[in-house]
Amino acid sequence: ELISDPLTAVAGADAIYTDVWVSMGEDTEADSKREALALYRVDEALLAAASARAVVLHCLPAHPGEEITEGVLYGERSVVFDQAENRLHAQKALLEELVE
């Protein structure tokens, strides 16, 4: 099922994952992408529509105020920095395996 309404999409969700809207080199499309995706910003209202135990993830780097609000990014339900730390350890293990 394809759901275009973000509040409906997160209803009952245990995790909300977002990413940057504009990648490096997409400067000419940046404004139109920001305008088109503004409805999907992960903010306090969107998080409130999810499960009470829902966490927020982001692969970083984040642009607070764009795809995610600062309050959600640094809030108590954010596991963004734990996620980044876990990725670091996984990458170190992979690097060690490749070097051996």
PDB file of N, CA and C in Angstrom:
ATOM      1  N   GLU A   1       0.844  -1.172   0.000  1.00  0.00           N
ATOM      2  CA  GLU A   1       0.000   0.000   0.000  1.00  0.00           C
ATOM      3  C   GLU A   1       0.892   1.239   0.000  1.00  0.00           C
ATOM      4  N   LEU A   2       0.617   2.154  -0.874  1.00  0.00           N
ATOM      5  CA  LEU A   2       1.356   3.407  -0.959  1.00  0.00           C
ATOM      6  C   LEU A   2       0.557   4.483  -0.242  1.00  0.00           C
ATOM      7  N   ILE A   3       1.161   5.095   0.757  1.00  0.00           N
ATOM      8  CA  ILE A   3       0.492   6.130   1.541  1.00  0.00           C
ATOM      9  C   ILE A   3       1.250   7.432   1.343  1.00  0.00           C
ATOM     10  N   SER A   4       0.561   8.470   0.901  1.00  0.00           N
ATOM     11  CA  SER A   4       1.231   9.747   0.664  1.00  0.00           C
ATOM     12  C   SER A   4       1.069  10.731   1.815  1.00  0.00           C
ATOM     13  N   ASP A   5       0.149  10.468   2.732  1.00  0.00           N
ATOM     14  CA  ASP A   5      -0.041  11.347   3.879  1.00  0.00           C
ATOM     15  C   ASP A   5       0.915  10.919   4.990  1.00  0.00           C
ATOM     16  N   PRO A   6       1.855  11.773   5.380  1.00  0.00           N
ATOM     17  CA  PRO A   6       2.849  11.359   6.372  1.00  0.00           C
ATOM     18  C   PRO A   6       2.255  10.997   7.730  1.00  0.00           C
ATOM     19  N   LEU A   7       1.223  11.682   8.174  1.00  0.00           N
ATOM     20  CA  LEU A   7       0.622  11.365   9.474  1.00  0.00           C
ATOM     21  C   LEU A   7      -0.016   9.983   9.460  1.00  0.00           C
ATOM     22  N   THR A   8      -0.646   9.632   8.363  1.00  0.00           N
ATOM     23  CA  THR A   8      -1.224   8.298   8.217  1.00  0.00           C
ATOM     24  C   THR A   8      -0.113   7.255   8.118  1.00  0.00           C
ATOM     25  N   ALA A   9       0.941   7.595   7.409  1.00  0.00           N
ATOM     26  CA  ALA A   9       2.043   6.650   7.195  1.00  0.00           C
ATOM     27  C   ALA A   9       2.741   6.263   8.497  1.00  0.00           C
ATOM     28  N   VAL A  10       2.857   7.186   9.435  1.00  0.00           N
ATOM     29  CA  VAL A  10       3.582   6.879  10.671  1.00  0.00           C
ATOM     30  C   VAL A  10       2.683   6.367  11.789  1.00  0.00           C
ATOM     31  N   ALA A  11       1.389   6.335  11.566  1.00  0.00           N
ATOM     32  CA  ALA A  11       0.463   5.892  12.618  1.00  0.00           C
ATOM     33  C   ALA A  11       0.855   4.500  13.110  1.00  0.00           C
ATOM     34  N   GLY A  12       1.191   4.398  14.376  1.00  0.00           N
ATOM     35  CA  GLY A  12       1.571   3.122  14.965  1.00  0.00           C
ATOM     36  C   GLY A  12       2.995   2.684  14.685  1.00  0.00           C
ATOM     37  N   ALA A  13       3.759   3.479  13.954  1.00  0.00           N
ATOM     38  CA  ALA A  13       5.135   3.099  13.607  1.00  0.00           C
ATOM     39  C   ALA A  13       6.031   3.110  14.838  1.00  0.00           C
ATOM     40  N   ASP A  14       6.979   2.184  14.878  1.00  0.00           N
ATOM     41  CA  ASP A  14       7.954   2.128  15.962  1.00  0.00           C
ATOM     42  C   ASP A  14       9.250   2.843  15.596  1.00  0.00           C
ATOM     43  N   ALA A  15       9.415   3.176  14.321  1.00  0.00           N
ATOM     44  CA  ALA A  15      10.620   3.878  13.878  1.00  0.00           C
ATOM     45  C   ALA A  15      10.277   4.777  12.700  1.00  0.00           C
ATOM     46  N   ILE A  16      10.895   5.938  12.677  1.00  0.00           N
ATOM     47  CA  ILE A  16      10.771   6.869  11.558  1.00  0.00           C
ATOM     48  C   ILE A  16      12.189   7.146  11.078  1.00  0.00           C
ATOM     49  N   TYR A  17      12.429   6.921   9.804  1.00  0.00           N
ATOM     50  CA  TYR A  17      13.764   7.083   9.229  1.00  0.00           C
ATOM     51  C   TYR A  17      13.691   8.159   8.155  1.00  0.00           C
ATOM     52  N   THR A  18      14.586   9.124   8.219  1.00  0.00           N
ATOM     53  CA  THR A  18      14.632  10.161   7.199  1.00  0.00           C
ATOM     54  C   THR A  18      16.057  10.326   6.691  1.00  0.00           C
ATOM     55  N   ASP A  19      16.191  11.074   5.632  1.00  0.00           N
ATOM     56  CA  ASP A  19      17.483  11.322   5.002  1.00  0.00           C
ATOM     57  C   ASP A  19      17.443  12.735   4.430  1.00  0.00           C
ATOM     58  N   VAL A  20      18.580  13.207   3.970  1.00  0.00           N
ATOM     59  CA  VAL A  20      18.627  14.540   3.371  1.00  0.00           C
ATOM     60  C   VAL A  20      17.764  14.575   2.115  1.00  0.00           C
ATOM     61  N   TRP A  21      17.258  15.735   1.823  1.00  0.00           N
ATOM     62  CA  TRP A  21      16.412  15.891   0.643  1.00  0.00           C
ATOM     63  C   TRP A  21      17.215  16.268  -0.591  1.00  0.00           C
ATOM     64  N   VAL A  22      18.315  16.960  -0.380  1.00  0.00           N
ATOM     65  CA  VAL A  22      19.111  17.447  -1.503  1.00  0.00           C
ATOM     66  C   VAL A  22      20.536  16.940  -1.324  1.00  0.00           C
ATOM     67  N   SER A  23      20.992  16.165  -2.282  1.00  0.00           N
ATOM     68  CA  SER A  23      22.353  15.638  -2.230  1.00  0.00           C
ATOM     69  C   SER A  23      23.325  16.631  -2.850  1.00  0.00           C
ATOM     70  N   MET A  24      24.602  16.434  -2.561  1.00  0.00           N
ATOM     71  CA  MET A  24      25.623  17.296  -3.153  1.00  0.00           C
ATOM     72  C   MET A  24      25.523  17.208  -4.672  1.00  0.00           C
ATOM     73  N   GLY A  25      25.635  18.348  -5.315  1.00  0.00           N
ATOM     74  CA  GLY A  25      25.579  18.399  -6.765  1.00  0.00           C
ATOM     75  C   GLY A  25      24.183  18.592  -7.325  1.00  0.00           C
ATOM     76  N   GLU A  26      23.188  18.662  -6.469  1.00  0.00           N
ATOM     77  CA  GLU A  26      21.807  18.855  -6.921  1.00  0.00           C
ATOM     78  C   GLU A  26      21.314  20.273  -6.641  1.00  0.00           C
ATOM     79  N   ASP A  27      22.217  21.222  -6.659  1.00  0.00           N
ATOM     80  CA  ASP A  27      21.878  22.595  -6.299  1.00  0.00           C
ATOM     81  C   ASP A  27      20.783  23.199  -7.161  1.00  0.00           C
ATOM     82  N   THR A  28      20.729  22.843  -8.423  1.00  0.00           N
ATOM     83  CA  THR A  28      19.718  23.430  -9.303  1.00  0.00           C
ATOM     84  C   THR A  28      18.313  22.946  -8.963  1.00  0.00           C
ATOM     85  N   GLU A  29      18.212  21.786  -8.346  1.00  0.00           N
ATOM     86  CA  GLU A  29      16.911  21.220  -7.990  1.00  0.00           C
ATOM     87  C   GLU A  29      16.559  21.442  -6.523  1.00  0.00           C
ATOM     88  N   ALA A  30      17.439  22.058  -5.768  1.00  0.00           N
ATOM     89  CA  ALA A  30      17.289  22.143  -4.314  1.00  0.00           C
ATOM     90  C   ALA A  30      15.987  22.800  -3.884  1.00  0.00           C
ATOM     91  N   ASP A  31      15.678  23.954  -4.407  1.00  0.00           N
ATOM     92  CA  ASP A  31      14.478  24.672  -3.971  1.00  0.00           C
ATOM     93  C   ASP A  31      13.205  23.911  -4.290  1.00  0.00           C
ATOM     94  N   SER A  32      13.131  23.320  -5.472  1.00  0.00           N
ATOM     95  CA  SER A  32      11.918  22.579  -5.833  1.00  0.00           C
ATOM     96  C   SER A  32      11.770  21.323  -4.982  1.00  0.00           C
ATOM     97  N   LYS A  33      12.872  20.673  -4.654  1.00  0.00           N
ATOM     98  CA  LYS A  33      12.805  19.488  -3.788  1.00  0.00           C
ATOM     99  C   LYS A  33      12.361  19.869  -2.378  1.00  0.00           C
ATOM    100  N   ARG A  34      12.925  20.944  -1.850  1.00  0.00           N
ATOM    101  CA  ARG A  34      12.546  21.384  -0.500  1.00  0.00           C
ATOM    102  C   ARG A  34      11.060  21.719  -0.431  1.00  0.00           C
ATOM    103  N   GLU A  35      10.574  22.382  -1.445  1.00  0.00           N
ATOM    104  CA  GLU A  35       9.154  22.743  -1.486  1.00  0.00           C
ATOM    105  C   GLU A  35       8.278  21.499  -1.587  1.00  0.00           C
ATOM    106  N   ALA A  36       8.654  20.568  -2.434  1.00  0.00           N
ATOM    107  CA  ALA A  36       7.856  19.354  -2.637  1.00  0.00           C
ATOM    108  C   ALA A  36       7.863  18.441  -1.415  1.00  0.00           C
ATOM    109  N   LEU A  37       8.945  18.447  -0.660  1.00  0.00           N
ATOM    110  CA  LEU A  37       9.090  17.514   0.455  1.00  0.00           C
ATOM    111  C   LEU A  37       8.782  18.113   1.823  1.00  0.00           C
ATOM    112  N   ALA A  38       8.483  19.392   1.889  1.00  0.00           N
ATOM    113  CA  ALA A  38       8.252  20.064   3.178  1.00  0.00           C
ATOM    114  C   ALA A  38       7.184  19.369   4.015  1.00  0.00           C
ATOM    115  N   LEU A  39       6.186  18.809   3.382  1.00  0.00           N
ATOM    116  CA  LEU A  39       5.111  18.108   4.089  1.00  0.00           C
ATOM    117  C   LEU A  39       5.638  16.878   4.832  1.00  0.00           C
ATOM    118  N   TYR A  40       6.787  16.367   4.407  1.00  0.00           N
ATOM    119  CA  TYR A  40       7.332  15.130   4.967  1.00  0.00           C
ATOM    120  C   TYR A  40       8.424  15.368   6.014  1.00  0.00           C
ATOM    121  N   ARG A  41       8.599  16.615   6.425  1.00  0.00           N
ATOM    122  CA  ARG A  41       9.592  16.931   7.465  1.00  0.00           C
ATOM    123  C   ARG A  41       9.262  16.151   8.736  1.00  0.00           C
ATOM    124  N   VAL A  42      10.259  15.549   9.342  1.00  0.00           N
ATOM    125  CA  VAL A  42      10.053  14.839  10.604  1.00  0.00           C
ATOM    126  C   VAL A  42      10.088  15.892  11.712  1.00  0.00           C
ATOM    127  N   ASP A  43       8.909  16.180  12.238  1.00  0.00           N
ATOM    128  CA  ASP A  43       8.786  17.181  13.291  1.00  0.00           C
ATOM    129  C   ASP A  43       8.041  16.585  14.479  1.00  0.00           C
ATOM    130  N   GLU A  44       7.796  17.395  15.467  1.00  0.00           N
ATOM    131  CA  GLU A  44       7.158  16.931  16.690  1.00  0.00           C
ATOM    132  C   GLU A  44       5.759  16.377  16.426  1.00  0.00           C
ATOM    133  N   ALA A  45       5.014  17.002  15.520  1.00  0.00           N
ATOM    134  CA  ALA A  45       3.658  16.535  15.203  1.00  0.00           C
ATOM    135  C   ALA A  45       3.694  15.159  14.540  1.00  0.00           C
ATOM    136  N   LEU A  46       4.640  14.958  13.646  1.00  0.00           N
ATOM    137  CA  LEU A  46       4.760  13.662  12.977  1.00  0.00           C
ATOM    138  C   LEU A  46       5.161  12.585  13.983  1.00  0.00           C
ATOM    139  N   LEU A  47       6.101  12.903  14.848  1.00  0.00           N
ATOM    140  CA  LEU A  47       6.539  11.944  15.860  1.00  0.00           C
ATOM    141  C   LEU A  47       5.400  11.612  16.822  1.00  0.00           C
ATOM    142  N   ALA A  48       4.573  12.587  17.143  1.00  0.00           N
ATOM    143  CA  ALA A  48       3.433  12.361  18.040  1.00  0.00           C
ATOM    144  C   ALA A  48       2.407  11.421  17.420  1.00  0.00           C
ATOM    145  N   ALA A  49       2.353  11.362  16.094  1.00  0.00           N
ATOM    146  CA  ALA A  49       1.398  10.492  15.404  1.00  0.00           C
ATOM    147  C   ALA A  49       1.868   9.038  15.370  1.00  0.00           C
ATOM    148  N   ALA A  50       3.128   8.813  15.677  1.00  0.00           N
ATOM    149  CA  ALA A  50       3.685   7.454  15.680  1.00  0.00           C
ATOM    150  C   ALA A  50       3.424   6.801  17.032  1.00  0.00           C
ATOM    151  N   SER A  51       3.892   5.594  17.175  1.00  0.00           N
ATOM    152  CA  SER A  51       3.797   4.870  18.442  1.00  0.00           C
ATOM    153  C   SER A  51       4.473   5.673  19.555  1.00  0.00           C
ATOM    154  N   ALA A  52       3.997   5.514  20.770  1.00  0.00           N
ATOM    155  CA  ALA A  52       4.587   6.227  21.912  1.00  0.00           C
ATOM    156  C   ALA A  52       6.036   5.813  22.149  1.00  0.00           C
ATOM    157  N   ARG A  53       6.424   4.659  21.654  1.00  0.00           N
ATOM    158  CA  ARG A  53       7.807   4.195  21.827  1.00  0.00           C
ATOM    159  C   ARG A  53       8.648   4.390  20.557  1.00  0.00           C
ATOM    160  N   ALA A  54       8.104   5.091  19.580  1.00  0.00           N
ATOM    161  CA  ALA A  54       8.799   5.276  18.304  1.00  0.00           C
ATOM    162  C   ALA A  54      10.115   6.022  18.485  1.00  0.00           C
ATOM    163  N   VAL A  55      11.094   5.622  17.689  1.00  0.00           N
ATOM    164  CA  VAL A  55      12.393   6.290  17.658  1.00  0.00           C
ATOM    165  C   VAL A  55      12.591   6.902  16.277  1.00  0.00           C
ATOM    166  N   VAL A  56      13.519   7.843  16.215  1.00  0.00           N
ATOM    167  CA  VAL A  56      13.823   8.527  14.960  1.00  0.00           C
ATOM    168  C   VAL A  56      15.254   8.210  14.563  1.00  0.00           C
ATOM    169  N   LEU A  57      15.434   7.897  13.275  1.00  0.00           N
ATOM    170  CA  LEU A  57      16.753   7.587  12.728  1.00  0.00           C
ATOM    171  C   LEU A  57      17.047   8.505  11.544  1.00  0.00           C
ATOM    172  N   HIS A  58      18.320   8.750  11.313  1.00  0.00           N
ATOM    173  CA  HIS A  58      18.776   9.561  10.179  1.00  0.00           C
ATOM    174  C   HIS A  58      20.196   9.109   9.882  1.00  0.00           C
ATOM    175  N   CYS A  59      20.537   8.943   8.620  1.00  0.00           N
ATOM    176  CA  CYS A  59      21.871   8.423   8.290  1.00  0.00           C
ATOM    177  C   CYS A  59      22.967   9.481   8.366  1.00  0.00           C
ATOM    178  N   LEU A  60      22.605  10.719   8.560  1.00  0.00           N
ATOM    179  CA  LEU A  60      23.530  11.853   8.680  1.00  0.00           C
ATOM    180  C   LEU A  60      24.348  12.077   7.409  1.00  0.00           C
ATOM    181  N   PRO A  61      24.779  13.254   7.131  1.00  0.00           N
ATOM    182  CA  PRO A  61      24.585  14.463   7.910  1.00  0.00           C
ATOM    183  C   PRO A  61      23.161  14.995   7.768  1.00  0.00           C
ATOM    184  N   ALA A  62      22.653  15.549   8.834  1.00  0.00           N
ATOM    185  CA  ALA A  62      21.303  16.102   8.844  1.00  0.00           C
ATOM    186  C   ALA A  62      21.354  17.606   8.605  1.00  0.00           C
ATOM    187  N   HIS A  63      20.248  18.124   8.134  1.00  0.00           N
ATOM    188  CA  HIS A  63      20.070  19.566   7.970  1.00  0.00           C
ATOM    189  C   HIS A  63      18.894  19.978   8.851  1.00  0.00           C
ATOM    190  N   PRO A  64      19.152  20.248  10.132  1.00  0.00           N
ATOM    191  CA  PRO A  64      18.060  20.591  11.050  1.00  0.00           C
ATOM    192  C   PRO A  64      17.225  21.751  10.515  1.00  0.00           C
ATOM    193  N   GLY A  65      15.914  21.558  10.565  1.00  0.00           N
ATOM    194  CA  GLY A  65      15.006  22.558  10.032  1.00  0.00           C
ATOM    195  C   GLY A  65      14.579  22.254   8.610  1.00  0.00           C
ATOM    196  N   GLU A  66      15.253  21.326   7.987  1.00  0.00           N
ATOM    197  CA  GLU A  66      14.890  20.943   6.621  1.00  0.00           C
ATOM    198  C   GLU A  66      14.134  19.619   6.657  1.00  0.00           C
ATOM    199  N   GLU A  67      14.827  18.494   6.649  1.00  0.00           N
ATOM    200  CA  GLU A  67      14.140  17.196   6.649  1.00  0.00           C
ATOM    201  C   GLU A  67      13.752  16.745   8.052  1.00  0.00           C
ATOM    202  N   ILE A  68      14.330  17.362   9.066  1.00  0.00           N
ATOM    203  CA  ILE A  68      14.061  17.014  10.463  1.00  0.00           C
ATOM    204  C   ILE A  68      14.219  18.276  11.307  1.00  0.00           C
ATOM    205  N   THR A  69      13.357  18.438  12.283  1.00  0.00           N
ATOM    206  CA  THR A  69      13.499  19.607  13.147  1.00  0.00           C
ATOM    207  C   THR A  69      14.623  19.373  14.148  1.00  0.00           C
ATOM    208  N   GLU A  70      15.171  20.456  14.634  1.00  0.00           N
ATOM    209  CA  GLU A  70      16.243  20.363  15.623  1.00  0.00           C
ATOM    210  C   GLU A  70      15.751  19.665  16.885  1.00  0.00           C
ATOM    211  N   GLY A  71      14.511  19.963  17.276  1.00  0.00           N
ATOM    212  CA  GLY A  71      13.952  19.356  18.478  1.00  0.00           C
ATOM    213  C   GLY A  71      13.852  17.846  18.391  1.00  0.00           C
ATOM    214  N   VAL A  72      13.496  17.338  17.225  1.00  0.00           N
ATOM    215  CA  VAL A  72      13.403  15.885  17.040  1.00  0.00           C
ATOM    216  C   VAL A  72      14.797  15.278  16.915  1.00  0.00           C
ATOM    217  N   LEU A  73      15.670  15.914  16.152  1.00  0.00           N
ATOM    218  CA  LEU A  73      17.024  15.391  15.949  1.00  0.00           C
ATOM    219  C   LEU A  73      17.767  15.217  17.272  1.00  0.00           C
ATOM    220  N   TYR A  74      17.630  16.184  18.159  1.00  0.00           N
ATOM    221  CA  TYR A  74      18.343  16.141  19.435  1.00  0.00           C
ATOM    222  C   TYR A  74      17.443  15.713  20.592  1.00  0.00           C
ATOM    223  N   GLY A  75      16.235  15.298  20.293  1.00  0.00           N
ATOM    224  CA  GLY A  75      15.273  14.932  21.321  1.00  0.00           C
ATOM    225  C   GLY A  75      15.514  13.562  21.925  1.00  0.00           C
ATOM    226  N   GLU A  76      14.733  13.268  22.961  1.00  0.00           N
ATOM    227  CA  GLU A  76      14.924  12.020  23.714  1.00  0.00           C
ATOM    228  C   GLU A  76      14.559  10.773  22.922  1.00  0.00           C
ATOM    229  N   ARG A  77      13.776  10.928  21.847  1.00  0.00           N
ATOM    230  CA  ARG A  77      13.392   9.752  21.062  1.00  0.00           C
ATOM    231  C   ARG A  77      14.277   9.561  19.831  1.00  0.00           C
ATOM    232  N   SER A  78      15.274  10.400  19.708  1.00  0.00           N
ATOM    233  CA  SER A  78      16.228  10.276  18.610  1.00  0.00           C
ATOM    234  C   SER A  78      17.302   9.259  18.976  1.00  0.00           C
ATOM    235  N   VAL A  79      17.558   8.333  18.070  1.00  0.00           N
ATOM    236  CA  VAL A  79      18.674   7.395  18.226  1.00  0.00           C
ATOM    237  C   VAL A  79      19.687   7.602  17.098  1.00  0.00           C
ATOM    238  N   VAL A  80      19.650   8.798  16.529  1.00  0.00           N
ATOM    239  CA  VAL A  80      20.492   9.130  15.383  1.00  0.00           C
ATOM    240  C   VAL A  80      21.976   8.964  15.713  1.00  0.00           C
ATOM    241  N   PHE A  81      22.394   9.423  16.876  1.00  0.00           N
ATOM    242  CA  PHE A  81      23.819   9.380  17.187  1.00  0.00           C
ATOM    243  C   PHE A  81      24.257   7.994  17.643  1.00  0.00           C
ATOM    244  N   ASP A  82      23.356   7.231  18.242  1.00  0.00           N
ATOM    245  CA  ASP A  82      23.642   5.817  18.515  1.00  0.00           C
ATOM    246  C   ASP A  82      23.788   5.068  17.196  1.00  0.00           C
ATOM    247  N   GLN A  83      22.924   5.391  16.251  1.00  0.00           N
ATOM    248  CA  GLN A  83      22.977   4.785  14.923  1.00  0.00           C
ATOM    249  C   GLN A  83      24.326   5.086  14.261  1.00  0.00           C
ATOM    250  N   ALA A  84      24.772   6.326  14.354  1.00  0.00           N
ATOM    251  CA  ALA A  84      26.055   6.710  13.756  1.00  0.00           C
ATOM    252  C   ALA A  84      27.212   5.976  14.430  1.00  0.00           C
ATOM    253  N   GLU A  85      27.148   5.846  15.749  1.00  0.00           N
ATOM    254  CA  GLU A  85      28.206   5.127  16.466  1.00  0.00           C
ATOM    255  C   GLU A  85      28.240   3.658  16.055  1.00  0.00           C
ATOM    256  N   ASN A  86      27.075   3.050  15.932  1.00  0.00           N
ATOM    257  CA  ASN A  86      27.019   1.646  15.502  1.00  0.00           C
ATOM    258  C   ASN A  86      27.590   1.480  14.099  1.00  0.00           C
ATOM    259  N   ARG A  87      27.296   2.440  13.223  1.00  0.00           N
ATOM    260  CA  ARG A  87      27.827   2.385  11.862  1.00  0.00           C
ATOM    261  C   ARG A  87      29.355   2.474  11.891  1.00  0.00           C
ATOM    262  N   LEU A  88      29.893   3.318  12.761  1.00  0.00           N
ATOM    263  CA  LEU A  88      31.343   3.455  12.889  1.00  0.00           C
ATOM    264  C   LEU A  88      31.986   2.120  13.246  1.00  0.00           C
ATOM    265  N   HIS A  89      31.426   1.431  14.229  1.00  0.00           N
ATOM    266  CA  HIS A  89      32.003   0.147  14.645  1.00  0.00           C
ATOM    267  C   HIS A  89      31.888  -0.901  13.532  1.00  0.00           C
ATOM    268  N   ALA A  90      30.785  -0.897  12.823  1.00  0.00           N
ATOM    269  CA  ALA A  90      30.618  -1.832  11.705  1.00  0.00           C
ATOM    270  C   ALA A  90      31.638  -1.537  10.605  1.00  0.00           C
ATOM    271  N   GLN A  91      31.861  -0.265  10.327  1.00  0.00           N
ATOM    272  CA  GLN A  91      32.831   0.104   9.300  1.00  0.00           C
ATOM    273  C   GLN A  91      34.256  -0.249   9.727  1.00  0.00           C
ATOM    274  N   LYS A  92      34.566  -0.077  11.001  1.00  0.00           N
ATOM    275  CA  LYS A  92      35.898  -0.454  11.503  1.00  0.00           C
ATOM    276  C   LYS A  92      36.116  -1.959  11.369  1.00  0.00           C
ATOM    277  N   ALA A  93      35.107  -2.740  11.687  1.00  0.00           N
ATOM    278  CA  ALA A  93      35.223  -4.197  11.568  1.00  0.00           C
ATOM    279  C   ALA A  93      35.418  -4.604  10.108  1.00  0.00           C
ATOM    280  N   LEU A  94      34.690  -3.965   9.222  1.00  0.00           N
ATOM    281  CA  LEU A  94      34.830  -4.259   7.801  1.00  0.00           C
ATOM    282  C   LEU A  94      36.227  -3.889   7.310  1.00  0.00           C
ATOM    283  N   LEU A  95      36.704  -2.736   7.715  1.00  0.00           N
ATOM    284  CA  LEU A  95      38.043  -2.305   7.327  1.00  0.00           C
ATOM    285  C   LEU A  95      39.108  -3.281   7.837  1.00  0.00           C
ATOM    286  N   GLU A  96      38.967  -3.717   9.078  1.00  0.00           N
ATOM    287  CA  GLU A  96      39.918  -4.683   9.637  1.00  0.00           C
ATOM    288  C   GLU A  96      39.897  -5.983   8.832  1.00  0.00           C
ATOM    289  N   GLU A  97      38.723  -6.436   8.473  1.00  0.00           N
ATOM    290  CA  GLU A  97      38.588  -7.675   7.696  1.00  0.00           C
ATOM    291  C   GLU A  97      39.235  -7.526   6.320  1.00  0.00           C
ATOM    292  N   LEU A  98      39.078  -6.379   5.705  1.00  0.00           N
ATOM    293  CA  LEU A  98      39.639  -6.163   4.370  1.00  0.00           C
ATOM    294  C   LEU A  98      41.160  -6.022   4.396  1.00  0.00           C
ATOM    295  N   VAL A  99      41.698  -5.499   5.474  1.00  0.00           N
ATOM    296  CA  VAL A  99      43.139  -5.281   5.585  1.00  0.00           C
ATOM    297  C   VAL A  99      43.881  -6.580   5.877  1.00  0.00           C
ATOM    298  N   GLU A 100      43.238  -7.496   6.584  1.00  0.00           N
ATOM    299  CA  GLU A 100      43.898  -8.758   6.954  1.00  0.00           C
ATOM    300  C   GLU A 100      44.068  -9.681   5.776  1.00  0.00           C
TER     301      GLU A 100
END
